Amino acid sequence: MKISQLIADLHAEMDQASAYANTTGTATRLAISTGTLSSFTTKVSTLDGSFATYASPLTQTPASIIAVNQDFEPALKAYRELQKYLKNNIEITLTADDIAAFHIHQDAATRHHVPARTFAPNNTVIEQTHCVTKIFVNNPTSGQEDKKYKPADVASIGRAICYVRNGSAAPERKDYSAMDNIGAVVFKIISDADEVNMDCYLITWYVSPTGEKGPESRPVKFTVI
C-alpha cells in the first residue's frame, strides 16, 4: 500500500514544531499555555506511534491506515490552531527562528518584495528503511550546517524528484517531477514498492515568503531499499 507523502510531510513539520515548542523557555516566551502545549505535544506523540506502524511494511495494514488517519486529523487541527494563535497574537514578537520552526505563513500582501536566498541548500540522506528515506536539507552557511530550521526569510523548501533504473545515467533536469513544497528541513521521501532497487535523485531549493525561488541544489542520489 502507498504511504501518503502528504501525511509524511505534515508529520515532519509537526514533529519539528513540537520539538521547538518544548525547548526550555520557548512556551513561556511565546505565551503558549501549559494546557495548549501539553495537548499539542500529546497529539503529535500519538501520531508518531501510529505513523511508525503505518510506515513499516511489516505492520502496514488496513487497520494501521485507519489509525494514522484518526491520529492525523486532531494533531493537524492542534497544529493549525497553534500557528494561528502565534501569528495573530500581538502581545508576542516572533523571531525568524520561531517563524521557521512553526512554519508560520507570512502574508505577502503586507510585505515588501522578499528576494530568494542566493545560495542553494545541501541534501543528506540520514536514514533509510523499506520505501522510506529520511532527508536533511541543511543550510550550508558556516556555523549553520546543523541547524534544524530554515534560514531567515525562507518560507519553504522546493523539491523535485526523479527515479531511474539502478545503474543508469543521472537524469536531466527536464526528467524530474515537482513535489509539493515543505516547511520542515527534515522529511521523509515515500517511494512505491515497485521503485525498490531504483536510483532516486532529489533536488531542493529555498523559496522566499513572496514566492521567489533560489538556486537549486546538487542532486542527492540514493537507492530505494
Coordinates of N, CA and C in Angstrom, one line a residue:
M1 N 0.8 -1.2 0.0 CA 0.0 0.0 0.0 C 0.9 1.2 0.0
K2 N 0.4 2.3 -0.7 CA 1.2 3.5 -0.8 C 1.1 4.3 0.5
I3 N 2.2 4.8 1.0 CA 2.2 5.7 2.1 C 2.0 7.1 1.7
S4 N 1.2 7.8 2.3 CA 0.8 9.2 1.9 C 2.0 10.1 2.1
Q5 N 2.5 10.8 1.0 CA 3.5 11.8 1.1 C 3.0 13.0 1.9
L6 N 1.7 13.3 1.7 CA 1.2 14.5 2.4 C 1.2 14.3 3.9
I7 N 0.8 13.1 4.4 CA 0.8 12.8 5.8 C 2.3 12.9 6.3
A8 N 3.2 12.3 5.5 CA 4.6 12.2 5.9 C 5.2 13.7 6.0
D9 N 4.8 14.5 5.1 CA 5.3 15.9 5.1 C 4.8 16.7 6.3
L10 N 3.5 16.6 6.5 CA 2.9 17.4 7.6 C 3.3 16.8 9.0
H11 N 3.5 15.5 9.0 CA 4.0 14.9 10.2 C 5.4 15.4 10.5
A12 N 6.3 15.6 9.5 CA 7.6 16.1 9.7 C 7.6 17.5 10.2
E13 N 6.7 18.4 9.7 CA 6.5 19.7 10.2 C 6.0 19.8 11.6
M14 N 5.1 18.9 12.0 CA 4.5 18.9 13.3 C 5.6 18.4 14.3
D15 N 6.3 17.4 13.9 CA 7.4 17.0 14.8 C 8.4 18.1 15.1
Q16 N 8.8 18.8 14.1 CA 9.7 19.9 14.3 C 9.1 21.0 15.2
A17 N 7.9 21.4 14.9 CA 7.2 22.4 15.7 C 7.1 22.0 17.2
S18 N 6.7 20.7 17.4 CA 6.6 20.2 18.8 C 7.9 20.2 19.5
A19 N 9.0 19.7 18.9 CA 10.3 19.7 19.5 C 10.7 21.2 19.9
Y20 N 10.5 22.1 19.0 CA 10.8 23.5 19.2 C 10.0 24.1 20.3
A21 N 8.7 23.8 20.4 CA 7.9 24.4 21.4 C 8.2 23.9 22.8
N22 N 8.8 22.7 22.8 CA 9.2 22.1 24.1 C 10.6 22.4 24.5
T23 N 11.3 23.2 23.7 CA 12.6 23.7 24.1 C 12.5 24.6 25.3
T24 N 13.4 24.5 26.3 CA 13.3 25.3 27.5 C 13.1 26.8 27.3
G25 N 12.0 27.3 27.8 CA 11.8 28.7 27.8 C 10.9 29.2 26.6
T26 N 10.8 28.4 25.6 CA 10.1 28.8 24.4 C 8.6 29.0 24.6
A27 N 7.9 28.1 25.3 CA 6.5 28.2 25.5 C 6.2 29.4 26.4
T28 N 7.0 29.7 27.4 CA 6.8 30.9 28.2 C 7.0 32.1 27.4
R29 N 8.0 32.2 26.6 CA 8.3 33.4 25.9 C 7.2 33.7 24.9
L30 N 6.6 32.7 24.3 CA 5.6 32.8 23.3 C 4.2 32.8 23.9
A31 N 4.1 32.7 25.2 CA 2.8 32.7 25.9 C 1.9 31.6 25.5
I32 N 2.5 30.4 25.3 CA 1.8 29.2 25.0 C 1.4 28.5 26.3
S33 N 0.2 28.4 26.6 CA -0.2 27.8 27.9 C 0.2 26.4 28.1
T34 N 0.3 26.0 29.3 CA 0.7 24.6 29.6 C -0.3 23.6 29.0
G35 N -1.5 23.9 29.1 CA -2.6 23.0 28.5 C -2.4 22.9 27.0
T36 N -2.2 24.0 26.3 CA -2.1 24.0 24.9 C -0.9 23.2 24.5
L37 N 0.2 23.5 25.1 CA 1.5 22.8 24.8 C 1.3 21.3 25.0
S38 N 0.8 20.9 26.2 CA 0.6 19.5 26.5 C -0.3 18.8 25.5
S39 N -1.4 19.5 25.1 CA -2.3 18.9 24.2 C -1.7 18.7 22.8
F40 N -1.0 19.7 22.4 CA -0.3 19.6 21.1 C 0.7 18.5 21.1
T41 N 1.6 18.5 22.1 CA 2.7 17.5 22.2 C 2.1 16.1 22.3
T42 N 1.0 15.9 23.0 CA 0.4 14.6 23.2 C -0.1 14.1 21.8
K43 N -0.8 15.0 21.1 CA -1.4 14.6 19.8 C -0.3 14.2 18.8
V44 N 0.8 15.0 18.8 CA 1.9 14.7 17.9 C 2.6 13.4 18.3
S45 N 2.8 13.2 19.6 CA 3.4 12.0 20.0 C 2.6 10.7 19.7
T46 N 1.2 10.9 19.8 CA 0.3 9.8 19.4 C 0.5 9.5 17.9
L47 N 0.5 10.6 17.1 CA 0.7 10.4 15.7 C 2.0 9.7 15.4
D48 N 3.1 10.1 16.1 CA 4.4 9.4 15.9 C 4.3 7.9 15.9
G49 N 3.5 7.4 17.0 CA 3.4 6.0 17.1 C 2.6 5.3 16.0
S50 N 1.5 5.9 15.6 CA 0.7 5.3 14.6 C 1.3 5.4 13.2
F51 N 2.1 6.5 13.0 CA 2.7 6.7 11.7 C 3.9 5.7 11.6
A52 N 4.6 5.4 12.7 CA 5.6 4.4 12.6 C 5.1 3.0 12.2
T53 N 3.9 2.7 12.8 CA 3.3 1.4 12.4 C 2.8 1.4 11.0
Y54 N 2.2 2.5 10.6 CA 1.7 2.7 9.2 C 2.8 2.7 8.2
A55 N 4.0 3.3 8.5 CA 5.0 3.4 7.5 C 5.9 2.1 7.3
S56 N 5.8 1.2 8.3 CA 6.6 0.0 8.2 C 5.8 -1.1 7.4
P57 N 6.5 -1.6 6.4 CA 5.8 -2.6 5.5 C 5.5 -3.9 6.3
L58 N 6.1 -4.1 7.5 CA 5.8 -5.3 8.3 C 4.5 -5.1 9.1
T59 N 4.1 -3.9 9.3 CA 2.9 -3.6 10.1 C 1.9 -2.8 9.4
Q60 N 2.1 -2.5 8.1 CA 1.1 -1.6 7.4 C -0.1 -2.5 7.0
T61 N -1.2 -2.2 7.6 CA -2.5 -3.0 7.3 C -3.6 -2.0 7.2
P62 N -4.8 -2.4 6.7 CA -5.9 -1.5 6.7 C -6.2 -0.9 8.0
A63 N -6.0 -1.6 9.1 CA -6.2 -1.0 10.4 C -5.2 0.1 10.8
S64 N -3.9 -0.1 10.3 CA -2.9 0.9 10.6 C -3.2 2.2 9.8
I65 N -3.8 2.1 8.6 CA -4.2 3.2 7.8 C -5.3 4.0 8.5
I66 N -6.3 3.3 9.0 CA -7.4 3.9 9.8 C -6.8 4.6 11.0
A67 N -5.9 4.0 11.7 CA -5.4 4.6 12.9 C -4.6 5.8 12.6
V68 N -3.7 5.8 11.6 CA -2.9 7.0 11.3 C -3.8 8.2 10.9
N69 N -4.9 7.9 10.1 CA -5.8 9.0 9.8 C -6.5 9.5 11.0
Q70 N -6.9 8.6 11.9 CA -7.6 9.1 13.1 C -6.7 10.0 14.0
D71 N -5.4 9.6 14.0 CA -4.5 10.4 14.8 C -4.0 11.7 14.1
F72 N -4.0 11.6 12.8 CA -3.5 12.8 12.0 C -4.4 14.0 12.1
E73 N -5.7 13.8 12.0 CA -6.7 14.9 12.0 C -6.6 15.7 13.3
P74 N -6.7 15.2 14.5 CA -6.6 16.0 15.7 C -5.2 16.7 15.8
A75 N -4.1 16.0 15.4 CA -2.8 16.6 15.5 C -2.7 17.8 14.6
L76 N -3.2 17.6 13.3 CA -3.2 18.7 12.4 C -4.0 19.9 12.8
K77 N -5.2 19.6 13.4 CA -6.1 20.7 13.9 C -5.4 21.5 15.0
A78 N -4.7 20.8 16.0 CA -4.0 21.4 17.0 C -2.8 22.3 16.5
Y79 N -2.2 21.7 15.5 CA -1.0 22.4 14.9 C -1.5 23.7 14.2
R80 N -2.6 23.7 13.4 CA -3.1 24.8 12.7 C -3.6 25.9 13.8
E81 N -4.2 25.5 14.8 CA -4.6 26.4 15.9 C -3.5 27.1 16.5
L82 N -2.4 26.3 16.8 CA -1.2 26.9 17.4 C -0.5 27.9 16.4
Q83 N -0.5 27.6 15.2 CA 0.1 28.5 14.2 C -0.7 29.8 14.1
K84 N -2.1 29.7 14.1 CA -2.9 30.8 14.0 C -2.8 31.7 15.3
Y85 N -2.7 31.1 16.4 CA -2.5 31.8 17.7 C -1.2 32.6 17.7
L86 N -0.1 32.0 17.3 CA 1.2 32.7 17.3 C 1.2 33.8 16.3
K87 N 0.6 33.6 15.1 CA 0.6 34.6 14.0 C -0.2 35.8 14.4
N88 N -1.3 35.6 15.1 CA -2.2 36.7 15.4 C -2.1 37.3 16.8
N89 N -1.2 36.8 17.6 CA -1.1 37.3 19.0 C -0.2 38.6 18.9
I90 N -0.8 39.7 19.1 CA 0.0 41.0 19.0 C 0.9 41.2 20.3
E91 N 0.7 40.4 21.3 CA 1.4 40.6 22.5 C 2.8 39.9 22.5
I92 N 3.1 39.2 21.5 CA 4.4 38.5 21.4 C 5.1 38.9 20.1
T93 N 6.4 38.8 20.1 CA 7.2 39.1 18.9 C 7.9 37.9 18.5
L94 N 7.5 37.4 17.3 CA 8.1 36.2 16.8 C 9.5 36.5 16.2
T95 N 10.5 35.6 16.5 CA 11.8 35.7 15.8 C 11.8 34.9 14.5
A96 N 12.8 35.1 13.7 CA 12.9 34.4 12.5 C 12.9 32.9 12.8
D97 N 13.6 32.4 13.9 CA 13.6 31.0 14.2 C 12.2 30.5 14.6
D98 N 11.4 31.4 15.3 CA 10.0 31.0 15.6 C 9.2 30.8 14.4
I99 N 9.3 31.7 13.4 CA 8.5 31.6 12.2 C 8.9 30.4 11.4
A100 N 10.2 30.1 11.4 CA 10.7 28.9 10.6 C 10.3 27.6 11.3
A101 N 10.4 27.6 12.6 CA 10.1 26.3 13.3 C 8.6 25.9 13.3
F102 N 7.8 27.0 13.4 CA 6.3 26.7 13.4 C 5.7 26.8 12.0
H103 N 6.6 27.1 11.0 CA 6.1 27.2 9.6 C 4.9 28.1 9.5
I104 N 5.1 29.3 10.0 CA 4.0 30.3 10.0 C 4.1 31.1 8.7
H105 N 2.9 31.0 8.0 CA 2.9 31.7 6.7 C 2.9 33.2 6.9
Q106 N 3.7 33.9 6.1 CA 3.8 35.3 6.2 C 3.1 35.9 5.0
D107 N 2.1 36.7 5.2 CA 1.2 37.3 4.2 C 2.0 38.2 3.2
A108 N 2.1 37.8 2.0 CA 2.9 38.5 1.0 C 2.3 39.9 0.8
A109 N 1.0 40.1 0.9 CA 0.4 41.4 0.7 C 0.9 42.5 1.6
T110 N 1.3 42.1 2.8 CA 1.7 43.0 3.8 C 3.2 43.2 3.9
R111 N 3.9 42.6 3.0 CA 5.3 42.7 3.0 C 5.9 43.2 1.7
H112 N 7.0 43.9 1.7 CA 7.7 44.3 0.5 C 8.2 43.0 -0.1
H113 N 8.7 43.1 -1.4 CA 9.3 42.0 -2.1 C 10.4 41.4 -1.2
V114 N 10.4 40.1 -1.1 CA 11.4 39.4 -0.4 C 12.2 38.5 -1.3
P115 N 13.4 38.9 -1.7 CA 14.2 38.1 -2.6 C 14.6 36.7 -2.1
A116 N 14.8 35.8 -3.0 CA 15.2 34.5 -2.6 C 16.7 34.5 -2.1
R117 N 17.0 33.5 -1.3 CA 18.4 33.4 -0.9 C 19.2 33.1 -2.1
T118 N 20.5 33.6 -2.1 CA 21.4 33.5 -3.2 C 22.2 32.2 -3.2
F119 N 21.9 31.3 -2.2 CA 22.7 30.0 -2.2 C 21.7 28.9 -2.1
A120 N 22.2 27.7 -2.5 CA 21.4 26.5 -2.6 C 21.6 25.7 -1.3
P121 N 20.6 25.0 -0.8 CA 20.8 24.1 0.3 C 21.6 22.9 -0.1
N122 N 22.1 22.2 1.0 CA 22.7 20.8 0.8 C 21.7 19.8 1.2
N123 N 21.8 18.6 0.7 CA 20.9 17.5 1.0 C 21.7 16.3 1.4
T124 N 21.2 15.7 2.5 CA 21.9 14.5 3.1 C 20.9 13.4 3.4
V125 N 21.1 12.2 3.0 CA 20.3 11.1 3.5 C 20.8 10.7 4.9
I126 N 19.8 10.7 5.8 CA 20.2 10.4 7.2 C 19.6 9.1 7.7
E127 N 18.7 8.5 7.0 CA 18.2 7.3 7.4 C 17.4 6.6 6.3
Q128 N 17.4 5.3 6.2 CA 16.6 4.6 5.2 C 16.0 3.3 5.8
T129 N 14.7 3.1 5.6 CA 14.0 1.9 5.8 C 13.3 1.5 4.5
H130 N 12.6 0.4 4.5 CA 11.9 -0.1 3.3 C 11.0 1.0 2.7
C131 N 11.3 1.5 1.5 CA 10.5 2.5 0.8 C 10.4 3.9 1.5
V132 N 11.2 4.1 2.5 CA 11.2 5.4 3.2 C 12.6 5.9 3.4
T133 N 12.9 7.1 2.9 CA 14.2 7.7 3.0 C 14.1 9.0 3.7
K134 N 14.8 9.2 4.8 CA 14.8 10.5 5.5 C 15.9 11.4 5.0
I135 N 15.5 12.6 4.7 CA 16.4 13.6 4.1 C 16.6 14.8 5.1
F136 N 17.8 15.3 5.2 CA 18.1 16.5 5.9 C 18.5 17.6 4.9
V137 N 17.7 18.6 4.7 CA 18.1 19.8 3.9 C 18.8 20.8 4.7
N138 N 20.1 21.0 4.7 CA 20.8 21.8 5.6 C 21.3 23.1 4.9
N139 N 21.4 24.1 5.8 CA 21.9 25.4 5.4 C 23.4 25.3 5.3
P140 N 24.0 25.6 4.1 CA 25.5 25.4 4.0 C 26.3 26.6 4.6
T141 N 25.6 27.6 5.1 CA 26.4 28.8 5.7 C 27.2 28.3 6.9
S142 N 28.4 28.8 6.9 CA 29.3 28.4 8.0 C 28.7 28.6 9.4
G143 N 28.7 27.6 10.2 CA 28.1 27.7 11.5 C 26.6 27.3 11.6
Q144 N 26.0 27.2 10.4 CA 24.5 26.9 10.4 C 24.2 25.5 9.8
E145 N 25.3 24.7 9.6 CA 25.1 23.4 8.9 C 24.2 22.4 9.7
D146 N 24.2 22.5 11.0 CA 23.4 21.5 11.8 C 22.1 22.0 12.2
K147 N 21.8 23.3 11.9 CA 20.5 23.9 12.4 C 19.3 23.2 11.7
K148 N 18.3 22.8 12.5 CA 17.2 22.1 12.0 C 16.0 23.0 11.6
Y149 N 16.3 24.2 11.3 CA 15.3 25.1 10.8 C 15.7 25.8 9.6
K150 N 14.8 26.3 8.8 CA 15.1 27.1 7.6 C 15.8 28.4 7.9
P151 N 16.6 28.9 7.0 CA 17.2 30.2 7.2 C 16.2 31.3 7.2
A152 N 16.6 32.4 7.7 CA 15.7 33.6 7.8 C 15.2 33.9 6.4
D153 N 13.9 34.4 6.3 CA 13.3 34.7 5.0 C 13.3 33.6 4.0
V154 N 13.1 32.4 4.5 CA 12.8 31.2 3.7 C 11.5 30.7 4.2
A155 N 10.5 30.7 3.3 CA 9.2 30.2 3.6 C 9.0 28.7 3.5
S156 N 9.7 28.1 2.6 CA 9.6 26.7 2.3 C 10.7 26.2 1.5
I157 N 10.7 24.8 1.4 CA 11.7 24.1 0.6 C 11.1 23.6 -0.7
G158 N 11.5 24.0 -1.8 CA 11.1 23.5 -3.1 C 11.8 22.1 -3.3
R159 N 11.1 21.2 -4.0 CA 11.6 19.9 -4.2 C 11.2 19.4 -5.6
A160 N 12.2 18.6 -6.2 CA 11.9 17.9 -7.5 C 12.6 16.5 -7.4
I161 N 12.0 15.5 -8.0 CA 12.5 14.1 -7.8 C 12.4 13.4 -9.1
C162 N 13.3 12.4 -9.2 CA 13.3 11.5 -10.4 C 13.8 10.2 -10.0
Y163 N 13.2 9.1 -10.5 CA 13.6 7.7 -10.3 C 14.1 7.2 -11.6
V164 N 15.2 6.5 -11.6 CA 15.8 5.8 -12.8 C 16.2 4.4 -12.4
R165 N 16.3 3.6 -13.4 CA 16.8 2.2 -13.2 C 18.2 2.2 -12.6
N166 N 18.4 1.4 -11.6 CA 19.7 1.3 -10.9 C 20.8 1.1 -11.9
G167 N 21.8 2.0 -11.7 CA 23.0 2.0 -12.6 C 22.9 2.8 -13.8
S168 N 21.7 3.4 -14.1 CA 21.5 4.3 -15.3 C 22.2 5.6 -15.1
A169 N 22.4 6.3 -16.2 CA 23.0 7.7 -16.1 C 22.1 8.6 -15.3
A170 N 22.7 9.6 -14.7 CA 21.9 10.6 -14.0 C 20.9 11.3 -14.9
P171 N 19.7 11.6 -14.4 CA 18.7 12.2 -15.3 C 19.0 13.6 -15.6
E172 N 18.4 14.1 -16.7 CA 18.4 15.5 -17.0 C 17.4 16.3 -16.2
R173 N 17.5 17.6 -16.0 CA 16.6 18.3 -15.2 C 15.2 18.2 -15.7
K174 N 15.0 18.1 -17.0 CA 13.6 18.0 -17.5 C 12.9 16.7 -17.1
D175 N 13.7 15.7 -16.7 CA 13.1 14.4 -16.3 C 12.5 14.4 -14.9
Y176 N 12.8 15.4 -14.1 CA 12.4 15.5 -12.7 C 10.9 15.8 -12.6
S177 N 10.2 15.3 -11.6 CA 8.8 15.7 -11.3 C 8.8 16.6 -10.1
A178 N 8.0 17.6 -10.1 CA 7.9 18.5 -8.9 C 7.1 17.8 -7.8
M179 N 7.6 18.1 -6.6 CA 6.9 17.7 -5.4 C 6.3 19.0 -4.7
D180 N 5.4 18.8 -3.8 CA 4.9 19.9 -3.0 C 6.0 20.5 -2.2
N181 N 6.0 21.9 -2.0 CA 7.0 22.5 -1.1 C 6.7 22.0 0.3
I182 N 7.7 22.1 1.2 CA 7.6 21.6 2.5 C 8.3 22.6 3.5
G183 N 7.7 22.8 4.7 CA 8.3 23.7 5.6 C 9.5 23.1 6.4
A184 N 9.4 21.8 6.7 CA 10.4 21.2 7.5 C 11.7 20.9 6.7
V185 N 12.8 21.0 7.4 CA 14.1 20.7 6.7 C 14.5 19.2 6.8
V186 N 13.8 18.5 7.7 CA 14.0 17.0 7.8 C 12.7 16.4 7.5
F187 N 12.7 15.5 6.5 CA 11.4 14.9 6.0 C 11.7 13.6 5.4
K188 N 10.6 12.8 5.1 CA 10.8 11.5 4.5 C 10.2 11.5 3.1
I189 N 11.0 10.9 2.2 CA 10.6 10.6 0.9 C 9.9 9.2 0.8
I190 N 8.7 9.1 0.4 CA 8.0 7.9 0.4 C 8.0 7.3 -1.0
S191 N 8.6 6.2 -1.2 CA 8.6 5.5 -2.5 C 7.7 4.4 -2.6
D192 N 7.3 4.1 -3.8 CA 6.4 2.9 -4.1 C 7.2 1.6 -4.0
A193 N 6.5 0.5 -3.8 CA 7.1 -0.8 -3.7 C 7.8 -1.1 -5.1
D194 N 7.2 -0.7 -6.2 CA 7.8 -1.0 -7.5 C 9.0 -0.1 -7.8
E195 N 9.3 0.8 -6.9 CA 10.5 1.6 -7.0 C 11.7 1.1 -6.2
V196 N 11.5 0.0 -5.5 CA 12.6 -0.6 -4.8 C 13.7 -1.0 -5.7
N197 N 14.9 -0.7 -5.3 CA 16.2 -1.0 -6.1 C 16.4 0.0 -7.2
M198 N 15.5 1.0 -7.4 CA 15.7 2.1 -8.3 C 16.6 3.1 -7.7
D199 N 17.3 3.9 -8.5 CA 18.0 5.1 -8.0 C 17.1 6.3 -8.0
C200 N 17.2 7.0 -6.9 CA 16.3 8.2 -6.8 C 17.2 9.4 -6.7
Y201 N 16.9 10.5 -7.4 CA 17.6 11.8 -7.4 C 16.6 12.8 -6.9
L202 N 17.1 13.6 -5.9 CA 16.3 14.7 -5.3 C 17.1 16.0 -5.4
I203 N 16.4 17.1 -5.9 CA 16.9 18.4 -5.9 C 16.0 19.3 -5.0
T204 N 16.6 20.2 -4.3 CA 15.9 21.1 -3.5 C 16.3 22.6 -3.7
W205 N 15.5 23.5 -3.2 CA 15.9 24.9 -3.3 C 15.0 25.7 -2.3
Y206 N 15.5 26.9 -1.9 CA 14.8 27.7 -1.0 C 13.8 28.6 -1.7
V207 N 12.6 28.8 -1.1 CA 11.6 29.7 -1.6 C 11.3 30.8 -0.6
S208 N 11.3 32.0 -1.0 CA 11.1 33.2 -0.1 C 9.6 33.3 0.2
P209 N 9.3 34.2 1.2 CA 7.9 34.4 1.6 C 7.0 35.0 0.5
T210 N 7.7 35.6 -0.5 CA 6.9 36.2 -1.6 C 7.1 35.3 -2.9
G211 N 7.5 34.1 -2.7 CA 7.5 33.1 -3.8 C 8.7 33.1 -4.7
E212 N 9.7 33.8 -4.3 CA 10.9 33.8 -5.2 C 11.7 32.5 -5.0
K213 N 12.2 31.9 -6.0 CA 12.9 30.7 -6.0 C 14.4 30.9 -6.0
G214 N 15.2 30.3 -5.1 CA 16.6 30.4 -5.1 C 17.3 29.3 -6.0
P215 N 18.6 29.3 -6.0 CA 19.4 28.4 -6.8 C 19.1 26.9 -6.3
E216 N 19.1 26.0 -7.3 CA 18.8 24.6 -7.0 C 20.1 23.9 -6.5
S217 N 19.8 23.0 -5.6 CA 20.9 22.2 -5.0 C 21.5 21.2 -6.0
R218 N 22.6 20.6 -5.7 CA 23.1 19.5 -6.5 C 22.2 18.3 -6.1
P219 N 21.9 17.4 -7.1 CA 21.1 16.3 -6.7 C 21.7 15.4 -5.7
V220 N 20.9 14.9 -4.7 CA 21.3 13.9 -3.8 C 20.7 12.6 -4.4
K221 N 21.6 11.5 -4.4 CA 21.2 10.3 -5.0 C 21.1 9.2 -3.9
F222 N 20.1 8.3 -4.0 CA 20.0 7.2 -3.1 C 19.3 6.1 -3.8
T223 N 19.6 4.9 -3.4 CA 18.9 3.7 -4.0 C 17.8 3.3 -3.0
V224 N 16.6 3.1 -3.5 CA 15.4 2.8 -2.7 C 15.6 1.3 -2.2
I225 N 15.4 1.1 -0.9 CA 15.6 -0.3 -0.4 C 14.2 -0.8 0.1

